[in-house]
Coordinates of C-alpha atoms in Angstrom, one line a residue:
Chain A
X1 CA 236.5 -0.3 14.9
X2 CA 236.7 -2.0 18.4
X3 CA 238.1 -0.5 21.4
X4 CA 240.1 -2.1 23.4
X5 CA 239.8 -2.0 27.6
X6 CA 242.2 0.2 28.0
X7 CA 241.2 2.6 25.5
X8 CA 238.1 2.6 26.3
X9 CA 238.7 3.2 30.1
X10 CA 241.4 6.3 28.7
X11 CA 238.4 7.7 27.0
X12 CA 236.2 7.5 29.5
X13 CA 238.6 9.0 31.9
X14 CA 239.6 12.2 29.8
X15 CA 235.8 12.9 29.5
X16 CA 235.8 13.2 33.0
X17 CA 238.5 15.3 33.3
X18 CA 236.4 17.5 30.7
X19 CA 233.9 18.1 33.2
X20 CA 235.8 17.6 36.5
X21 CA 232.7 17.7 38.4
X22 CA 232.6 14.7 40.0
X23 CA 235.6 15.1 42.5
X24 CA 235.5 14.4 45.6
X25 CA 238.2 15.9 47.2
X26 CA 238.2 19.1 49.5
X27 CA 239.1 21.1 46.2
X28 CA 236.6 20.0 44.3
X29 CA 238.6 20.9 41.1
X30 CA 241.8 19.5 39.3
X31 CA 244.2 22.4 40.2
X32 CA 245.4 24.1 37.1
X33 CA 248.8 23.9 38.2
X34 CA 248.2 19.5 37.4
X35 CA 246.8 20.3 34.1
X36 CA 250.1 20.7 31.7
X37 CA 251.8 17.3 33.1
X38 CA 248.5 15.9 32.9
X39 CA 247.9 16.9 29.1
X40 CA 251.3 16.0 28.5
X41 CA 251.0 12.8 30.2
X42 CA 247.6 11.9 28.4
X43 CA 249.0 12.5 24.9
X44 CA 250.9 9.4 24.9
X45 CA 248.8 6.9 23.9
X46 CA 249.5 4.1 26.5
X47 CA 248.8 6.4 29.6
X48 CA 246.2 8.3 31.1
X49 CA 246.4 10.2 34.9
X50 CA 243.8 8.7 36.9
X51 CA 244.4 11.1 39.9
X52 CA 246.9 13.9 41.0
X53 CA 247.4 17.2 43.9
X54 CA 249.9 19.7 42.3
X55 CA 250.9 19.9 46.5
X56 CA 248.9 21.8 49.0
X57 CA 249.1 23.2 52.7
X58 CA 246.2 21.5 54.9
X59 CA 246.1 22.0 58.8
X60 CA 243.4 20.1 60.0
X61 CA 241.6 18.8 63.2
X62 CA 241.9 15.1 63.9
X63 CA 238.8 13.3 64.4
X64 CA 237.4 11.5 67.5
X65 CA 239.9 8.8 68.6
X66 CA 237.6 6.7 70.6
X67 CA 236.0 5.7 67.8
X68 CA 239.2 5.5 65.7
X69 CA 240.5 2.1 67.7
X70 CA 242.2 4.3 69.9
X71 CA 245.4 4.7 68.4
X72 CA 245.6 5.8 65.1
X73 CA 246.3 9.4 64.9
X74 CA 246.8 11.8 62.1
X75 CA 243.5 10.2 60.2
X76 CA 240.1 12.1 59.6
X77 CA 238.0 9.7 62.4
X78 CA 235.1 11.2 63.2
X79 CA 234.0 14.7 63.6
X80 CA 238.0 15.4 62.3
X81 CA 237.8 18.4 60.0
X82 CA 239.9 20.9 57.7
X83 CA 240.6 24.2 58.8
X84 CA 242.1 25.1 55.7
X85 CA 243.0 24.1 52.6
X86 CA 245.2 25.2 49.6
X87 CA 247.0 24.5 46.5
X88 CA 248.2 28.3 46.0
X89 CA 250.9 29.7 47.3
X90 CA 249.6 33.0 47.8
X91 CA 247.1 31.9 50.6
X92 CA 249.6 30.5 52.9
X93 CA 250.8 33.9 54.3
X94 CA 248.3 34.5 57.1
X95 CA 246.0 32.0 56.5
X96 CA 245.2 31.5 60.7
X97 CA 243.4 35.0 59.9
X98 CA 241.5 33.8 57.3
X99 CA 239.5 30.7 59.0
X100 CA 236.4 31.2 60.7
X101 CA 236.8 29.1 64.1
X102 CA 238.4 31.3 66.8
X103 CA 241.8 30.1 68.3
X104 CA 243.6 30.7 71.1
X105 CA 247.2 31.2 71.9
X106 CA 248.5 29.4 74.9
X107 CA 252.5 28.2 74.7
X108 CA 251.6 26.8 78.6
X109 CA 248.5 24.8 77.4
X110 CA 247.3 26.1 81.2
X111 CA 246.9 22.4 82.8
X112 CA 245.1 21.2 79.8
X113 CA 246.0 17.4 79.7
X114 CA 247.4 15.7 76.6
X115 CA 247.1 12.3 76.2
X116 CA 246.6 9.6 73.3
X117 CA 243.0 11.0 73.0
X118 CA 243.9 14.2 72.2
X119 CA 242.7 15.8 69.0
X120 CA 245.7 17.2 67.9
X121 CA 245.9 20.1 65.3
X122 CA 248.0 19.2 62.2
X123 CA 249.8 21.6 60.0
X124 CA 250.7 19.7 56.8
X125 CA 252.5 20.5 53.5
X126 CA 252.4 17.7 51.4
X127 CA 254.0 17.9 47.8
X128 CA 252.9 16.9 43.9
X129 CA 251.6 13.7 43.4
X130 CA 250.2 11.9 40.2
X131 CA 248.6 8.4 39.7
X132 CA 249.1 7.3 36.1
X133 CA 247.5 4.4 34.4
X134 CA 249.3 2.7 31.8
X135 CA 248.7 0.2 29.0
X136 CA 251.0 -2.4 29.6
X137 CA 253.6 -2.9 32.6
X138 CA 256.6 -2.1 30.2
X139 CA 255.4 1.5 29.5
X140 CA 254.2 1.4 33.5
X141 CA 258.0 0.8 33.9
X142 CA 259.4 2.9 31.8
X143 CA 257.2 6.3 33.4
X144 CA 258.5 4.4 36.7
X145 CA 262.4 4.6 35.5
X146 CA 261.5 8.4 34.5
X147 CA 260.4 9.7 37.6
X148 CA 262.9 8.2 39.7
X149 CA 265.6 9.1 37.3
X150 CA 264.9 12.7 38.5
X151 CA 264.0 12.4 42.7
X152 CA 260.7 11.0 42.6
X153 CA 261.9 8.3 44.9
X154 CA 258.7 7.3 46.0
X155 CA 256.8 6.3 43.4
X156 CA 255.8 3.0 42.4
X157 CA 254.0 0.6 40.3
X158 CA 251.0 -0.7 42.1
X159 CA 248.0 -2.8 40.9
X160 CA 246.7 -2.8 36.8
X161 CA 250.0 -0.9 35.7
X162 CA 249.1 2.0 38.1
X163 CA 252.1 4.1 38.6
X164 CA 252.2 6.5 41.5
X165 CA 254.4 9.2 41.1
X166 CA 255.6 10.6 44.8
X167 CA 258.5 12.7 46.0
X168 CA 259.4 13.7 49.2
X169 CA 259.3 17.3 50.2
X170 CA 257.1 17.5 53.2
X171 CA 256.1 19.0 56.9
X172 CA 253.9 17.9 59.2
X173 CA 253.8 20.0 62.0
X174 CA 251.2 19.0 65.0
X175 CA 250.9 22.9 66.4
X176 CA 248.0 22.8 68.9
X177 CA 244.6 20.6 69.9
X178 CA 241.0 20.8 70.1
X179 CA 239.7 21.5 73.9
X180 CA 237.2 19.4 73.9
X181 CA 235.9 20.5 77.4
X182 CA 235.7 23.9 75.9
X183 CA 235.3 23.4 72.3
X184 CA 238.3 25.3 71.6
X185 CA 241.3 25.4 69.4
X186 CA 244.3 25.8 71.3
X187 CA 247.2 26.8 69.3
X188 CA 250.4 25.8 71.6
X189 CA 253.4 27.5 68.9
X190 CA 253.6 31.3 68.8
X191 CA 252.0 33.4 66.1
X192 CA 256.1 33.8 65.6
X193 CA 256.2 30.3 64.7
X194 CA 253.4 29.8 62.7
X195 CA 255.0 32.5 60.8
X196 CA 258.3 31.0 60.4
X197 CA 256.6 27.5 59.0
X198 CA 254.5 29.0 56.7
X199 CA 257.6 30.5 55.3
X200 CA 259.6 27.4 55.3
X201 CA 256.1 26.2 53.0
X202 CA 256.7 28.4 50.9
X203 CA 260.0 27.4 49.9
X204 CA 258.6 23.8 49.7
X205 CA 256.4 25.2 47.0
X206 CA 258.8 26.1 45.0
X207 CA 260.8 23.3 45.8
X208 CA 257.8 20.7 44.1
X209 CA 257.4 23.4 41.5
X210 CA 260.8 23.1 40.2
X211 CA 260.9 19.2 40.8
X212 CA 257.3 19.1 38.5
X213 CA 258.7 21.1 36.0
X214 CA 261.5 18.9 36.1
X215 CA 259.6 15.9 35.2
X216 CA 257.5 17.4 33.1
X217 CA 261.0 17.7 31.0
X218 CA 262.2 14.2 31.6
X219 CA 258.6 12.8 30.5
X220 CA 258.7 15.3 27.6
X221 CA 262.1 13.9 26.6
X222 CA 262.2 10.8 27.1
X223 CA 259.0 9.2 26.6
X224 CA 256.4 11.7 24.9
X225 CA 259.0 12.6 22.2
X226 CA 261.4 9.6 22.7
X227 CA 262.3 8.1 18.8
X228 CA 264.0 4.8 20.9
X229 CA 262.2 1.8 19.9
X230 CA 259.5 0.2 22.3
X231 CA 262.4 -1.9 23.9
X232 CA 265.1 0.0 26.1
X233 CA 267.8 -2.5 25.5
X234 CA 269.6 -2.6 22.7
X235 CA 270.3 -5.9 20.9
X236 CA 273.8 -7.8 22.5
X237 CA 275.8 -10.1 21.3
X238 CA 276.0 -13.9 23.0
X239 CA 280.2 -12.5 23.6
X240 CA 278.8 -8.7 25.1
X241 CA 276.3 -10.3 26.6
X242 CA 279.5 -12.9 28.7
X243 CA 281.7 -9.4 29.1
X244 CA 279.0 -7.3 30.6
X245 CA 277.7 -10.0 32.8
X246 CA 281.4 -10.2 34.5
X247 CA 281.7 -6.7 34.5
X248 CA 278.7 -6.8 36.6
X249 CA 279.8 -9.8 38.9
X250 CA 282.8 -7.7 39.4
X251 CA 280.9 -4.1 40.2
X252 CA 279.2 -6.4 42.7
X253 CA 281.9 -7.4 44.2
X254 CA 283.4 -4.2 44.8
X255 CA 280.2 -2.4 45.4
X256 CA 280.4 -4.8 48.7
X257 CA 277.3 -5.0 51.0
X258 CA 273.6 -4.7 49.1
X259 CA 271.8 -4.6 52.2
X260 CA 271.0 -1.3 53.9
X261 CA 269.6 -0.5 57.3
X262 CA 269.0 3.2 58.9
Chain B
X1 CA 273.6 -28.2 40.5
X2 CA 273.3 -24.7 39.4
X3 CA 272.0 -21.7 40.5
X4 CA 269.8 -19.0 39.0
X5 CA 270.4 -15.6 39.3
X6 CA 267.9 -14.8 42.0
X7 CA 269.2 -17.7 44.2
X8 CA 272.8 -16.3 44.4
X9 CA 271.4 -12.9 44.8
X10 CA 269.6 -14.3 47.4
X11 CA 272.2 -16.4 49.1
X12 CA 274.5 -13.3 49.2
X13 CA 272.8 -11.3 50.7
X14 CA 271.1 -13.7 53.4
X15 CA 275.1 -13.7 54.4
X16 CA 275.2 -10.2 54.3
X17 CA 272.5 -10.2 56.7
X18 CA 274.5 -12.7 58.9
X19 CA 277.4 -11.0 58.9
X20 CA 275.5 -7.1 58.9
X21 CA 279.3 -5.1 59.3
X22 CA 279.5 -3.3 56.1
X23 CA 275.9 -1.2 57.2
X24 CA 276.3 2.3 55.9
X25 CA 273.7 3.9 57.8
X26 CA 273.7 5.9 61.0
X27 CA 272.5 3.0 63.4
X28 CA 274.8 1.2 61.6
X29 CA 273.2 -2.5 62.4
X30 CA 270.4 -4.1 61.1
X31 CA 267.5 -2.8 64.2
X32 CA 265.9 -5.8 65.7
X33 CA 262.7 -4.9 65.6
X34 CA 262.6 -5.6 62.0
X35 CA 264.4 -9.0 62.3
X36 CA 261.1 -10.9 62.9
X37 CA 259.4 -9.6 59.7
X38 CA 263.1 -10.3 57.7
X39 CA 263.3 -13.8 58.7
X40 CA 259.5 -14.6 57.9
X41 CA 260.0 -13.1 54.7
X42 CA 263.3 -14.5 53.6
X43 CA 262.1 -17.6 54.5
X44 CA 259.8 -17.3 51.5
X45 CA 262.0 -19.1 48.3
X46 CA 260.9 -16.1 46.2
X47 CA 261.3 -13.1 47.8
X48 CA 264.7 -11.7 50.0
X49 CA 264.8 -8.1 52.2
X50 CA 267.3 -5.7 50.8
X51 CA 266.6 -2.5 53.6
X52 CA 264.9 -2.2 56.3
X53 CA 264.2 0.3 59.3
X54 CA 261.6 -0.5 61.7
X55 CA 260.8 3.1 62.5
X56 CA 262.8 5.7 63.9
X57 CA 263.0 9.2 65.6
X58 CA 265.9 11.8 64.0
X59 CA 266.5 15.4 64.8
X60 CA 268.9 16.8 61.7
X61 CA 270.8 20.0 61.6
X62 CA 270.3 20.8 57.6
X63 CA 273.8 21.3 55.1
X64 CA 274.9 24.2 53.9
X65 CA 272.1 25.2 50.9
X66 CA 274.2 27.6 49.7
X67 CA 276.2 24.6 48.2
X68 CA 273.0 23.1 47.3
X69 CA 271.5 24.6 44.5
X70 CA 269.8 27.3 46.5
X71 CA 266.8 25.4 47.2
X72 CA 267.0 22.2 48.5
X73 CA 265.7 22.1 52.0
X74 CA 265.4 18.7 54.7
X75 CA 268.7 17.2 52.7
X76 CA 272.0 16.9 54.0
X77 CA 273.7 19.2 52.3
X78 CA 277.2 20.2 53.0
X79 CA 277.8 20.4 56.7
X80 CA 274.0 18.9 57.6
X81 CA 274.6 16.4 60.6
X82 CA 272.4 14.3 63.1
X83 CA 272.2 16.0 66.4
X84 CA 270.4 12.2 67.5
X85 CA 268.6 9.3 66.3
X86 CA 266.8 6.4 67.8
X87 CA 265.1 3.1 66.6
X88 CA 264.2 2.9 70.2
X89 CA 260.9 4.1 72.2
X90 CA 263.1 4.1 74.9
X91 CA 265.0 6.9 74.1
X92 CA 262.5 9.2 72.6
X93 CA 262.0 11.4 76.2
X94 CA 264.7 14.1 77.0
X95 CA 266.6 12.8 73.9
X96 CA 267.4 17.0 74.2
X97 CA 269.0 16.4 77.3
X98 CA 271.4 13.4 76.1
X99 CA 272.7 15.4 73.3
X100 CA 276.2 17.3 73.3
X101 CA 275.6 20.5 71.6
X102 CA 274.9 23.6 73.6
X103 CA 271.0 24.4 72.9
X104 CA 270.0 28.2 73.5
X105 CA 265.7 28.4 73.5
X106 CA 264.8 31.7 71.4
X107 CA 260.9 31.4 70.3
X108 CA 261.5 35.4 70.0
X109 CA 264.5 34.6 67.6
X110 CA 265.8 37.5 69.1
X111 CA 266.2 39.4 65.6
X112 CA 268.3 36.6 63.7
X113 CA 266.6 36.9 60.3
X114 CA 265.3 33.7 58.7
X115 CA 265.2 33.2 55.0
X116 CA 265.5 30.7 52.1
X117 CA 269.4 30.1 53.4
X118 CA 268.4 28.8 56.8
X119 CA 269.8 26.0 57.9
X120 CA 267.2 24.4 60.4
X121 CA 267.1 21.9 63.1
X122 CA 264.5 19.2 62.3
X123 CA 262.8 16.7 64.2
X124 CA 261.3 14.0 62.3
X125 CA 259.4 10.3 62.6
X126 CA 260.0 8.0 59.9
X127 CA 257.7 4.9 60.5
X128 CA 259.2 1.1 59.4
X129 CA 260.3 0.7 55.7
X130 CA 261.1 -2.2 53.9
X131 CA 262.4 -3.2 50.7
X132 CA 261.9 -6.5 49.2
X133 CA 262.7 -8.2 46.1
X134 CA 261.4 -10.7 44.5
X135 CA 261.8 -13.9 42.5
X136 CA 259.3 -12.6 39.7
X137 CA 256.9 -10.3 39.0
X138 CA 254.0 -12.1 39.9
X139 CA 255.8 -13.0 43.3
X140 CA 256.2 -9.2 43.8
X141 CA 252.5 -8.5 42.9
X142 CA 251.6 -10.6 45.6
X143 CA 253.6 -8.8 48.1
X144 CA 252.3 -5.5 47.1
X145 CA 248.8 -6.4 46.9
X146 CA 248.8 -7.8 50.9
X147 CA 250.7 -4.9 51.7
X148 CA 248.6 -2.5 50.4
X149 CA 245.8 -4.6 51.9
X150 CA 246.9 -3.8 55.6
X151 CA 247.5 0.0 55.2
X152 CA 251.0 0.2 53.7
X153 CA 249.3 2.6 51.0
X154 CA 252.7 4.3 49.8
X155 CA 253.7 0.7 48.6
X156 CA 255.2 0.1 45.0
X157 CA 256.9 -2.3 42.7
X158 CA 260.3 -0.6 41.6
X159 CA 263.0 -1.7 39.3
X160 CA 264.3 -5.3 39.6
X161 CA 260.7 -6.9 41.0
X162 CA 261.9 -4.9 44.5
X163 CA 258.8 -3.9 46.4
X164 CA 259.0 -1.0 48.7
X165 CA 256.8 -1.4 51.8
X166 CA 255.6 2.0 52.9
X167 CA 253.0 3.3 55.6
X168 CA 252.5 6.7 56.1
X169 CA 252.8 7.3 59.7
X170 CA 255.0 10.5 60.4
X171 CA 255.7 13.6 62.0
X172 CA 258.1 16.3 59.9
X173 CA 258.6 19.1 62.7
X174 CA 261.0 22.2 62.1
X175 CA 262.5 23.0 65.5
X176 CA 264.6 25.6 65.7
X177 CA 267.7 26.6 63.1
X178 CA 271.4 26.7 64.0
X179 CA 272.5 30.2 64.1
X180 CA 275.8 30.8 62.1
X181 CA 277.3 33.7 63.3
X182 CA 277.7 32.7 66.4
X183 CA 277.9 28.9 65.9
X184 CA 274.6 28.2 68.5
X185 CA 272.0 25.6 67.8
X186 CA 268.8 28.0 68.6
X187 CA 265.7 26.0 69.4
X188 CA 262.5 28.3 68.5
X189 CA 260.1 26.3 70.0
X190 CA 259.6 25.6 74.3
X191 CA 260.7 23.1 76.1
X192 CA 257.5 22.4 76.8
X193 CA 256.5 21.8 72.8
X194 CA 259.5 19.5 72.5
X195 CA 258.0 17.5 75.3
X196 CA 254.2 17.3 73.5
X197 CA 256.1 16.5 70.7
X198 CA 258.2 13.5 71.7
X199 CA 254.9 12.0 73.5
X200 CA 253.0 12.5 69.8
X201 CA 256.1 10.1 68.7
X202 CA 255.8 7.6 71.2
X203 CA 252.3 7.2 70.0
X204 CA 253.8 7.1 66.7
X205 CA 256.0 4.1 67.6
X206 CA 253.0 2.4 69.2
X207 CA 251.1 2.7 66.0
X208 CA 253.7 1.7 63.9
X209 CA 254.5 -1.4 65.9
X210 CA 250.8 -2.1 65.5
X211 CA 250.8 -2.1 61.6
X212 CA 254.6 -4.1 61.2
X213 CA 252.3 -6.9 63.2
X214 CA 249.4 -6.7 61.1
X215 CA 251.9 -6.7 57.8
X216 CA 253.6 -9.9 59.2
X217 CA 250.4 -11.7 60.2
X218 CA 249.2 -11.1 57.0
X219 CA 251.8 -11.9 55.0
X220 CA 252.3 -15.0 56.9
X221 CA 249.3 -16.2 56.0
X222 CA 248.4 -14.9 52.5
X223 CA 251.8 -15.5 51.6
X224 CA 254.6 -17.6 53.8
X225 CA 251.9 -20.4 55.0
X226 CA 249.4 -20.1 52.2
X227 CA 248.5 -23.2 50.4
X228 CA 246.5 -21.6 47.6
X229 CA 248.2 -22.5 43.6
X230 CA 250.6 -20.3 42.5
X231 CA 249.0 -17.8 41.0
X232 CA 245.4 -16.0 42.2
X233 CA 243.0 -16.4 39.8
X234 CA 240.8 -19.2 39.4
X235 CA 239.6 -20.9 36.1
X236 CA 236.8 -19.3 34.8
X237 CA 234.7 -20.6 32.1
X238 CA 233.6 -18.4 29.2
X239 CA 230.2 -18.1 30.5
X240 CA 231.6 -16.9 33.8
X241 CA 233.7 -14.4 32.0
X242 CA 231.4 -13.1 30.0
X243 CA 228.6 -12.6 33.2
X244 CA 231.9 -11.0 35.4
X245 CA 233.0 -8.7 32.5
X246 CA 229.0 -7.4 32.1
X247 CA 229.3 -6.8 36.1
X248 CA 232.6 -5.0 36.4
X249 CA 230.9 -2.6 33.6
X250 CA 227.8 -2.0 35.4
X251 CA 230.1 -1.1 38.6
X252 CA 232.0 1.0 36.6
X253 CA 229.2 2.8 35.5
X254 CA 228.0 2.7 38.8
X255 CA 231.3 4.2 40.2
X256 CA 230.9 6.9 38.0
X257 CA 233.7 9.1 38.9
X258 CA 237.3 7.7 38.3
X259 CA 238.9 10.8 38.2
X260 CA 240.6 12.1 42.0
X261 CA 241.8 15.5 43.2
X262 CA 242.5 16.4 46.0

């Protein structure tokens, strides 16, 4: 029996996941706390995860800007690196004692110039999210519908029925720089303050936790076990079809302005 | 002669546009910074702008969480309010000074416990997001694909062919809490990290202005100006098939990996 493309690519893609050895990331692993949305996710049979983060602190050196067009900040550029990295919630409590490079303290930053060339420390949480292959762009749509039917307000359906599932629970936190005269790390918050934002992390983590498990649920309920038909909409009458499009044209109206600035 | 459904949608809200009053956000006008990128789009026949922001600077006193759910941090809530927000670089230094709540500095915190009911003060860059829809689905492919092209890496196709336009250029900075027993906005960070701060956003605007010119240069010529047929891909004969499909296998194989973590 012939395969088609997108089977084939499915298969090839859970085998990976099988071995997991090939990542790239600073991880290195799918973090197990991916692995029951993705097994749920990969049972249907028109969709298979083709990447995820269950959500993870990073705080991390920026990279050369000079070489980096001068502006963009916030990327990797050159000789950026991690400090530290993690998906668990019980390594963010004093993590500053557990990396290796010295730091100092200094609220002042004792005459130390910043400038657009600064290497700035960054202190990120960023929360769960899942890429998502899908078969077709209906069941692409319908995995869209799901996840911003419960806050995943983000997400989006990007190139070959890709769906990116993204929610926005986030901090990013620039708390000191690399001295590049003395190859220092200069923290310029107070221990205090670190303190208080790895706290306010850890209510982010449970925060995405409770919004995964929420999906999870929606998913679950309305597209693994779902007994609708393919199609959402239910067959309409030429006469329901006249009433609900003036219902509409009405709601419209009343709903006044469509367009939205901040 | 009759219109189709898009055109009227399209007509409405181009007025909308024109007339801008029934604006429910903050700024509460369209910001012109995003009206050159508007008009070059809308003056595409198959695609119109829905929202826009061109980038802006907030600091946000969060609700009550108490009243929400327990959990919820960064929203609204009950009781949240904007202490300030700009769309304009021009405001972005001693914005602290130009607002009319008393501010009290405490990075001691001076014993007022912190905990999951906190309501903080937070500072936050958004960079420019816009939302787009479009005539068809193939029209909002195109869209997507030449925004993702140029760095806007958070884009999607949503509901309705509406593309959302999103780079990820931000800054999500707690700042201090306000302190409800005695009714004081407490900053617990210096003066002098509010300052590093608001220069890390002016680079922010700078960057962000930099990539709403590279999306509108690009879209003006993959997309406004461009004289290619309708849709992308060219006729291929069998034989061509047949030598591209045996190449995108060997890539694939090549690839190896497909599978990401992070």
């Amino acid at each position: 029996m012939s395969q088609n493309a997108f089977d084939q690519k499915k298969e090839h893609i859970l085998a990976e996941i099988q071995s997991a050895s090939l990542d790239l990331s600073p991880k290195g692993t799918i973090d197990e706390l991916c692995v029951p949305i993705m097994k749920l996710i990969n049972s249907h049979k028109d969709m298979v995860t083709t990447s995820s983060c269950s959500g993870r602190l990073s705080v991390f050196v920026e990279g050369n800007k000079l070489h980096n067009d001068g502006l963009k900040s916030g990327g990797k550029g050159e000789g950026g690196k991690w400090l530290f990295v993690t998906h668990d919630r019980d390594q963010v409590r004093n993590w500053d004692h557990r990396i290796t490079e010295p730091v100092v303290y200094n609220t002042d930053l004792g005459g130390a110039p910043l400038d657009s060339s600064t290497r700035y420390i960054l202190y990120k949480y960023e929360p769960f999210i899942l890429h998502v292959k899908c078969r077709d762009f209906q069941s692409a749509s319908k995995l869209f519908n799901t996840a911003m039917s419960c806050g995943f307000r983000e997400s989006g359906i990007g190139s070959n029925n890709i769906v990116a599932l993204r929610v926005n629970i986030k901090l990013d936190v620039p708390i000191g720089f690399m001295d590049d005269s003395t190859g220092q790390l200069v923290f310029f918050v107070t221990q205090n303050y670190i303190n208080i934002i790895n706290e306010m992390t850890l209510t982010k983590y449970t925060e995405n936790s409770k919004k995964m498990q929420e999906l999870y649920e929606k998913i679950e309920l309305q597209i693994v076990t779902s007994k609708e038909p393919a199609s959402d909409k239910q067959v309409e009458t030429k006469e329901e079809r006249r009433v609900r499009k003036r219902k509409e044209g009405l709601l419209r109206k009343e709903a006044g302005s469509q367009q939205k600035a901040t």
